[in-house]
mmCIF file of C-alpha atoms and ligand atoms in Angstrom:
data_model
loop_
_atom_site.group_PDB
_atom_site.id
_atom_site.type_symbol
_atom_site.label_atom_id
_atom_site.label_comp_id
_atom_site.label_asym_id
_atom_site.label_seq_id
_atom_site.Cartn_x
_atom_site.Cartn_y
_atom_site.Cartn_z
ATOM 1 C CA UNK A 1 0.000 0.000 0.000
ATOM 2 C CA UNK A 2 3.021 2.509 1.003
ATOM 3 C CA UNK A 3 4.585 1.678 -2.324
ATOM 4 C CA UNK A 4 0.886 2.473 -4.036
ATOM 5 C CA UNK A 5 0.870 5.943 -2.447
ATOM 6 C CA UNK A 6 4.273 6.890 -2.851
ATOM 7 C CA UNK A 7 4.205 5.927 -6.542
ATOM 8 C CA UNK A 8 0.577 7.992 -7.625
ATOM 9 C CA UNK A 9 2.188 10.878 -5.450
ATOM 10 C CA UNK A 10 5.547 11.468 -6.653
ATOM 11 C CA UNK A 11 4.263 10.797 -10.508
ATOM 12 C CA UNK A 12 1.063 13.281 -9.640
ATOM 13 C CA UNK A 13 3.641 15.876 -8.210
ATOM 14 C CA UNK A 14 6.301 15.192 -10.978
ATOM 15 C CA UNK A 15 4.002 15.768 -13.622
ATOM 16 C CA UNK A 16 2.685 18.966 -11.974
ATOM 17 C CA UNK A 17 5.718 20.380 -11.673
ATOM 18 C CA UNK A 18 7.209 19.750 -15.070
ATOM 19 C CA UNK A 19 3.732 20.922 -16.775
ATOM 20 C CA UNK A 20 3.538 24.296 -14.182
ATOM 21 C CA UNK A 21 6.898 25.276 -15.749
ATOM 22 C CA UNK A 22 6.081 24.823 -18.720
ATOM 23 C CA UNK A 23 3.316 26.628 -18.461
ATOM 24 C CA UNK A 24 5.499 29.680 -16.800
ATOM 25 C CA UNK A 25 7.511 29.639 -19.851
ATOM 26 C CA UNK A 26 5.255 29.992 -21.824
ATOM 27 C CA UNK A 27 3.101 32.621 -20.191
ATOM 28 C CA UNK A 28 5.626 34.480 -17.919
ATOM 29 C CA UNK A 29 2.823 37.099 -17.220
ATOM 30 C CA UNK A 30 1.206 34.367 -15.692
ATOM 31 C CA UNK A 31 3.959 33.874 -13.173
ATOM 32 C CA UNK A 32 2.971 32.268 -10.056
ATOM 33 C CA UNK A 33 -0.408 32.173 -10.291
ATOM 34 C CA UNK A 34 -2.041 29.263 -11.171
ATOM 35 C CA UNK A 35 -5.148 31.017 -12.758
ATOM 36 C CA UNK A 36 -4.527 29.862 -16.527
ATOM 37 C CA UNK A 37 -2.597 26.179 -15.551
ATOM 38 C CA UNK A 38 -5.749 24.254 -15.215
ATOM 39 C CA UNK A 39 -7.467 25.734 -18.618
ATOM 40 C CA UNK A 40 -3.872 25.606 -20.421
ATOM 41 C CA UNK A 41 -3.138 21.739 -19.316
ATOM 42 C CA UNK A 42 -6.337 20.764 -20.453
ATOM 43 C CA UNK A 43 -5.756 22.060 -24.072
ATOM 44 C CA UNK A 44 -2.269 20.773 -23.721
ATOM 45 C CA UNK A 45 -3.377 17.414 -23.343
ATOM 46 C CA UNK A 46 -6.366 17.900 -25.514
ATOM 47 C CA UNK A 47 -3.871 18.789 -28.260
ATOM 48 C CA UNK A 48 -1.625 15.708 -27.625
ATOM 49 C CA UNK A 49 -4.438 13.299 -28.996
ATOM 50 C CA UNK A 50 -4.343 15.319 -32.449
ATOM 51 C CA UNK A 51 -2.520 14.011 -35.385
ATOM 52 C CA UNK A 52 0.004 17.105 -35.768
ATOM 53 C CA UNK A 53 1.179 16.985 -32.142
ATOM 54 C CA UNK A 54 1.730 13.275 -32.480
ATOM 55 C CA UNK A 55 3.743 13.947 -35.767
ATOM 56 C CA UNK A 56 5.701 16.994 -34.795
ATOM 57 C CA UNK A 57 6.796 15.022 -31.383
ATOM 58 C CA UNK A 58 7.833 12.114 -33.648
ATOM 59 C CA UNK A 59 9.783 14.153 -35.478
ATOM 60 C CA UNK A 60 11.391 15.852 -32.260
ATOM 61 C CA UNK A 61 12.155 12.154 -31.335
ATOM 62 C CA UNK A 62 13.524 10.902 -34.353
ATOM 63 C CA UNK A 63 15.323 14.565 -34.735
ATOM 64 C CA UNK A 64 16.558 13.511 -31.726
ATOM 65 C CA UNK A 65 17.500 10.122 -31.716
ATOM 66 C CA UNK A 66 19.785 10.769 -35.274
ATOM 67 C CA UNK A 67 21.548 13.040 -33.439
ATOM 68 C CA UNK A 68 22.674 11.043 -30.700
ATOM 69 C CA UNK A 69 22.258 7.394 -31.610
ATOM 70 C CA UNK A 70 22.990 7.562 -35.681
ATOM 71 C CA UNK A 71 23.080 4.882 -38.076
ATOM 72 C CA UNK A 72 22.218 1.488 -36.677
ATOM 73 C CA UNK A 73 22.955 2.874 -33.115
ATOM 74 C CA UNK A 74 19.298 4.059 -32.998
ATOM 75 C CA UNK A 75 18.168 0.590 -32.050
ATOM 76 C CA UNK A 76 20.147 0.545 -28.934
ATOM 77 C CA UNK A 77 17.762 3.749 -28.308
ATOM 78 C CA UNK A 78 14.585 2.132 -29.577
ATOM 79 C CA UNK A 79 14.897 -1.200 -27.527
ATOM 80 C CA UNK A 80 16.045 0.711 -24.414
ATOM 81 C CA UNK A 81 13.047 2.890 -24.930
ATOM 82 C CA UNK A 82 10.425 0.040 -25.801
ATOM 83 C CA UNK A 83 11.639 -2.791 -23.218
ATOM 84 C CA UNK A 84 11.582 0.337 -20.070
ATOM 85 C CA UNK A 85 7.940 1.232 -21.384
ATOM 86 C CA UNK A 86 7.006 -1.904 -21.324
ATOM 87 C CA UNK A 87 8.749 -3.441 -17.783
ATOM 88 C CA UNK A 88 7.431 0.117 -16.298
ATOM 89 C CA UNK A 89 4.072 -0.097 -17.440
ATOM 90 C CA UNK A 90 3.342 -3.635 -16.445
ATOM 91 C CA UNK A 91 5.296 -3.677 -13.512
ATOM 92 C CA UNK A 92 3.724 -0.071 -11.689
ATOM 93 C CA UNK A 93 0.176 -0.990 -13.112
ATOM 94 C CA UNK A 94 0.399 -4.702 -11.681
ATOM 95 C CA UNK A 95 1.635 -3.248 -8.355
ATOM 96 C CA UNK A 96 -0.625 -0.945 -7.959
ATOM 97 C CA UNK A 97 -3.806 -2.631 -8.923
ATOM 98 C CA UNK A 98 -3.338 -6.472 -8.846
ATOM 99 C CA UNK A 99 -3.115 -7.687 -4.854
ATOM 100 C CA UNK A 100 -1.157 -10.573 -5.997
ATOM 101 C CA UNK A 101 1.277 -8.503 -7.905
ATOM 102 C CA UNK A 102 2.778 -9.859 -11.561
ATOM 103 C CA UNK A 103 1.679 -12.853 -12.859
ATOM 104 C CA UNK A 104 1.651 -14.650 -16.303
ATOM 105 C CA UNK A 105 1.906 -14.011 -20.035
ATOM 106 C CA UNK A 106 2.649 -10.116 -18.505
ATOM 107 C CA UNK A 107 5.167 -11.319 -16.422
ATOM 108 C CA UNK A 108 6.786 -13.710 -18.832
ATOM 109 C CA UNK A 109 6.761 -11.006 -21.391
ATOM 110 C CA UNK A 110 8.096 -8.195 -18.499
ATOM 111 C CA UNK A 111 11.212 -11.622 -17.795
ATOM 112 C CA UNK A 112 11.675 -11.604 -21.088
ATOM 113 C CA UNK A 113 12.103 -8.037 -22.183
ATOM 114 C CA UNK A 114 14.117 -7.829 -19.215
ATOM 115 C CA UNK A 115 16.979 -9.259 -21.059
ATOM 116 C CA UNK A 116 16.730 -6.675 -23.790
ATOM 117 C CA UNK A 117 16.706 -3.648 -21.337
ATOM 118 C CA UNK A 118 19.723 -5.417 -19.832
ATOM 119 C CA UNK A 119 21.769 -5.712 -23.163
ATOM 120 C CA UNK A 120 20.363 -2.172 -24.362
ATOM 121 C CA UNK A 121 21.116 -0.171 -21.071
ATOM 122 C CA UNK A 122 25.060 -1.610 -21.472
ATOM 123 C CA UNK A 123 24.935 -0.652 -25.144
ATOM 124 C CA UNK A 124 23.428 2.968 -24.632
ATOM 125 C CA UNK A 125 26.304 2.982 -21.356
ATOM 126 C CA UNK A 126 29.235 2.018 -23.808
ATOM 127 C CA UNK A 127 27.806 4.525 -26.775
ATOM 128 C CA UNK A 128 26.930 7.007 -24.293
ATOM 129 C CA UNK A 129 29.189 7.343 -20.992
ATOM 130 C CA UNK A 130 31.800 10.019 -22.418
ATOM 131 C CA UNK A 131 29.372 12.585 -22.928
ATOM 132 C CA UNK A 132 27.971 12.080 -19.733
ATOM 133 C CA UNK A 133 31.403 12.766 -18.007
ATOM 134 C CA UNK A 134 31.561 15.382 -16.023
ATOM 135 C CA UNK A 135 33.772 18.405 -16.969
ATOM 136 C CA UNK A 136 36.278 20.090 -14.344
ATOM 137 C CA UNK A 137 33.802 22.704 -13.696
ATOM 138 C CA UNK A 138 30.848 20.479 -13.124
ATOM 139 C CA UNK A 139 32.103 18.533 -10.908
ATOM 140 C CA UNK A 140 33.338 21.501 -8.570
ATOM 141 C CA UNK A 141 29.811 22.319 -8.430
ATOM 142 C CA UNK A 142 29.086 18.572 -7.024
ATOM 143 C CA UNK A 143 31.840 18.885 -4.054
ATOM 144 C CA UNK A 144 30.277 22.321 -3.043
ATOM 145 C CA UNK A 145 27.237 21.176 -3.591
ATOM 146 C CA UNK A 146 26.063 24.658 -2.663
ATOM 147 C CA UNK A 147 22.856 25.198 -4.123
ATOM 148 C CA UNK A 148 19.572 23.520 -3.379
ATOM 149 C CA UNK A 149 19.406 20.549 -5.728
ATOM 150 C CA UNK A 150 18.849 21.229 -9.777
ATOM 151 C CA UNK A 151 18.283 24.934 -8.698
ATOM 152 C CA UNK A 152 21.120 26.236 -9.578
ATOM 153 C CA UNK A 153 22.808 23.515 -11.360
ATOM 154 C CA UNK A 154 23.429 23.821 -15.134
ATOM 155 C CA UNK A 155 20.832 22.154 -17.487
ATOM 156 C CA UNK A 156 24.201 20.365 -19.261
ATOM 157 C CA UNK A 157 24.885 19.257 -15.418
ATOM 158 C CA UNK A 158 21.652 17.854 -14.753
ATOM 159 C CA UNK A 159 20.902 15.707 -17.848
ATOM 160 C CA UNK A 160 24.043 14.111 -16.990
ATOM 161 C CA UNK A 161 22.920 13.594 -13.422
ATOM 162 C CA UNK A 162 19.556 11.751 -14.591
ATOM 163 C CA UNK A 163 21.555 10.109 -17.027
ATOM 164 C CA UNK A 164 23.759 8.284 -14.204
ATOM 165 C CA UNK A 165 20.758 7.565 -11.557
ATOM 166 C CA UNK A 166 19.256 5.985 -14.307
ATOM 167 C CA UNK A 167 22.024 3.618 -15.173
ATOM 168 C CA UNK A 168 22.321 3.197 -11.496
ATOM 169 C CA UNK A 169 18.604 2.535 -10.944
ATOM 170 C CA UNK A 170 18.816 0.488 -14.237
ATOM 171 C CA UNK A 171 21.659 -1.755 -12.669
ATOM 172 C CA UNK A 172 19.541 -2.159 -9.350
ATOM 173 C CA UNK A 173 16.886 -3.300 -11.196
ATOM 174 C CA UNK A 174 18.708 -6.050 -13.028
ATOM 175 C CA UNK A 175 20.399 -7.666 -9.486
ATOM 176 C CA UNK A 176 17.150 -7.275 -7.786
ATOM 177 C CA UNK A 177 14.951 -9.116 -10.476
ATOM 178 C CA UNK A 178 18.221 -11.998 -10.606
ATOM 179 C CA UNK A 179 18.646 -11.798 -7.148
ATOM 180 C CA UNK A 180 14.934 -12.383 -6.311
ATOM 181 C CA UNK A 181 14.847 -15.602 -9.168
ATOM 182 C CA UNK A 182 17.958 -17.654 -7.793
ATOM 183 C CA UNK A 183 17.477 -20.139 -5.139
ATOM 184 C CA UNK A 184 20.643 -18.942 -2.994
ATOM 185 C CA UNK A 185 18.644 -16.216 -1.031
ATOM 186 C CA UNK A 186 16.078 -17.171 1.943
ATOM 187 C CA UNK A 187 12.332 -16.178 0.650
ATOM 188 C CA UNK A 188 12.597 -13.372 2.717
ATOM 189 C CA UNK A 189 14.925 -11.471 1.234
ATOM 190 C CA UNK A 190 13.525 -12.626 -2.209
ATOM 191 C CA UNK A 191 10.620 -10.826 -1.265
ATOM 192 C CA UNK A 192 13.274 -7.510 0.083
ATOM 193 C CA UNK A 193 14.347 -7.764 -3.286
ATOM 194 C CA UNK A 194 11.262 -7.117 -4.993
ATOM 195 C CA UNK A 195 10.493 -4.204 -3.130
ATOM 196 C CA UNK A 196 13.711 -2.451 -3.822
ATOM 197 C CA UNK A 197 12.920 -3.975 -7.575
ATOM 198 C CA UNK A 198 9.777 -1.672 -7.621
ATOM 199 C CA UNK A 199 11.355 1.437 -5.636
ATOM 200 C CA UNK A 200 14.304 1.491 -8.269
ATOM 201 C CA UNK A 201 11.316 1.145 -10.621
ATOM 202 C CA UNK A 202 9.699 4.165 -9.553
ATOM 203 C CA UNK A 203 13.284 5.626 -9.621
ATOM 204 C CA UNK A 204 14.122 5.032 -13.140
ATOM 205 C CA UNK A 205 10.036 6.079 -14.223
ATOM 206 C CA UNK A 206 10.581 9.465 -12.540
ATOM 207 C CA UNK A 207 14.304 9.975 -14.053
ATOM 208 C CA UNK A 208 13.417 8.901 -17.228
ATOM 209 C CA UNK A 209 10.060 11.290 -17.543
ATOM 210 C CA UNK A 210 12.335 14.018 -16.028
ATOM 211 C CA UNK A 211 15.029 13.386 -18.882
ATOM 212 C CA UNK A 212 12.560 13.559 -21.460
ATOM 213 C CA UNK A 213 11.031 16.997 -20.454
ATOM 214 C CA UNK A 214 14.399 18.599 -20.173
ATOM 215 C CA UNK A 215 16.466 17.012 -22.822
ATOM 216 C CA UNK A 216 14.491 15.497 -25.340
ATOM 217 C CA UNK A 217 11.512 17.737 -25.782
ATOM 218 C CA UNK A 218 11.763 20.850 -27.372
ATOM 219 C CA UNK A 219 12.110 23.886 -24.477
ATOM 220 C CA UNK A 220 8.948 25.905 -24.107
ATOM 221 C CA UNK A 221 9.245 29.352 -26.004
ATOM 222 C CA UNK A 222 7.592 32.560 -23.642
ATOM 223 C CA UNK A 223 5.093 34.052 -26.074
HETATM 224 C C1 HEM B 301 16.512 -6.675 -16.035
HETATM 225 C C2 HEM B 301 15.330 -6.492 -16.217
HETATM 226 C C3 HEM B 301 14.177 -6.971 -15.361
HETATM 227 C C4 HEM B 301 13.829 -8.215 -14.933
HETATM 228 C C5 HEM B 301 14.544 -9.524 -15.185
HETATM 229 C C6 HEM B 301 12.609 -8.071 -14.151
HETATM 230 C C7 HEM B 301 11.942 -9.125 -13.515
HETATM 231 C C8 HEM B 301 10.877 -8.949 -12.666
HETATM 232 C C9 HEM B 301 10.209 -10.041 -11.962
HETATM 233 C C10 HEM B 301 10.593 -11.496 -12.039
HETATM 234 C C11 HEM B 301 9.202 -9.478 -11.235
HETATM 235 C C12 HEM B 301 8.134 -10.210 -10.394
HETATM 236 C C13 HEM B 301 8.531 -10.344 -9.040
HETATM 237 C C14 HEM B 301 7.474 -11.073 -8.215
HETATM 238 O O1 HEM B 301 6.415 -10.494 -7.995
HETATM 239 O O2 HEM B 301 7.789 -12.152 -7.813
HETATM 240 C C15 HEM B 301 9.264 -8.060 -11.460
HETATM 241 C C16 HEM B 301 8.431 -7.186 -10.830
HETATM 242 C C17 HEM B 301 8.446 -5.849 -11.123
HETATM 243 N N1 HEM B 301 9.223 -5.213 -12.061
HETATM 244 FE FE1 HEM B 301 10.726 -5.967 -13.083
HETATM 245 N N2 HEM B 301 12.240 -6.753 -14.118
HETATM 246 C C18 HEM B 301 13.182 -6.054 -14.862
HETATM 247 C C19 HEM B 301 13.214 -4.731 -15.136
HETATM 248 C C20 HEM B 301 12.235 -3.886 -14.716
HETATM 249 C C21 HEM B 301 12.130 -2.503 -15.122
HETATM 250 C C22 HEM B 301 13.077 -1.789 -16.104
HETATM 251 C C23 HEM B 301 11.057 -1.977 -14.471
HETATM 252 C C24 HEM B 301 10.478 -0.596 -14.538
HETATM 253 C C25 HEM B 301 11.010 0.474 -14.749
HETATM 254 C C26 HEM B 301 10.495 -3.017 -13.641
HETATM 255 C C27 HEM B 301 9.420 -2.879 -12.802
HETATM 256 C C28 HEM B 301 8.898 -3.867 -12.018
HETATM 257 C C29 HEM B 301 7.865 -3.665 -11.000
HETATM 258 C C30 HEM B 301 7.246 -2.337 -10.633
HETATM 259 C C31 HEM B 301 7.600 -4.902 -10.439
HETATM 260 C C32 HEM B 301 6.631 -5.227 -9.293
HETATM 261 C C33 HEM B 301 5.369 -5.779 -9.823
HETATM 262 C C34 HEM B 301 4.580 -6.372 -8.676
HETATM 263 O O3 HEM B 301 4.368 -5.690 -7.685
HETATM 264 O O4 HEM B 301 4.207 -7.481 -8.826
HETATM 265 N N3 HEM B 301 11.229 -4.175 -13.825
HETATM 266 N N4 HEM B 301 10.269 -7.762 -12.350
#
């Protein structure tokens, strides 16, 4: 039940806050008040079921993807991309709605694709990793860490900070979904496994949703 609650609340509140700035860029006048978020998110989501929207973000996507996965590289994107959708979708929906948790053709399938997010995650680390370094100057700003988190941390500086928790959360994943199917641990910590399974889960949903806003999508222009 805690991992229910902590789940609709911290995708709720992630999705409010991402939208609400978006919605300040775009209508600084607005500025703190909240007056024209509701009316604007509606449209905004009303406009996300039309055609255009669908084909201008698939553009942004592929636009996006050729620049940073080229050539046959893109398919380490694409089956990072589809496996994560997948394991995220069946594995939050089946713990949040289904008492018994994750059981048959959408857990073999969830097994399954697990191997290709495993072999796709190393492949997008390998392709990936030295652009995610961080420079001299970045990592000064880490040791002082003297600003409140991602307030005052370059944009550059916090892609490659989601970038690592997600490999990291990634990596959890894996061990805790091996961990909990070899018969070396006592059922009890089988069953500690596959709660740190969904909390690294619920990690990796939140990083990846924040990654797309800031780095994939295009930026919000103030009218
Ligand atoms: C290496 C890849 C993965 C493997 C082998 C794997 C395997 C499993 C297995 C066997 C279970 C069922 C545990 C049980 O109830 O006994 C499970 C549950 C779960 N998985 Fe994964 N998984 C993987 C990756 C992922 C990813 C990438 C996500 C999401 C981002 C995810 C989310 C979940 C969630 C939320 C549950 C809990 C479902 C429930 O409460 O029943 N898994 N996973």
């Amino acid at each position: 039940m805690l991992f229910t609650i902590i789940t609709v609340l911290a995708v709720l509140g992630l999705s409010y806050r991402l939208t609400s700035l978006r919605f300040r860029a775009k209508s600084p006048a607005a500025g703190k008040k909240a007056a024209g978020y509701f009316p604007w998110l509606w449209s905004w989501m009303k406009s996300i079921l039309k055609k255009e929207t669908f084909q201008k973000g698939q553009s942004v996507v592929s636009g996006w993807i050729k620049n940073y996965y080229p050539g046959w590289t893109k398919w380490i994107f694409l089956a990072l991309a589809a496996s994560f959708v997948y394991q995220a979708a069946s594995g939050l929906l089946f713990a949040i709605f289904s008492p018994r948790g994750m059981f048959g053709v959408p857990l073999l399938i969830h097994v399954s694709l697990g191997g290709l997010f495993a072999v796709s995650l190393a492949f997008a680390l390998i392709w990936r990793a030295r652009a995610y370094r961080l420079d001299r100057q970045e990592a000064a700003a880490f040791e002082s860490w003297a600003c409140p988190v991602f307030k005052n941390l370059s944009k550059s500086l916090v892609r490659k900070f989601l970038f690592w928790v997600f490999a990291v959360a990634g990596l959890c994943l894996m061990v805790t979904a091996l961990g909990s199917m070899v018969p070396y641990f006592p059922f009890e910590t089988q069953k500690a496994m596959i709660v740190v399974h969904r909390y690294c889960a619920l990690v990796a949903l939140l990083t990846g949703l924040i990654f797309l806003d800031i780095a994939i999508l295009p930026q919000p222009q103030a009218k």
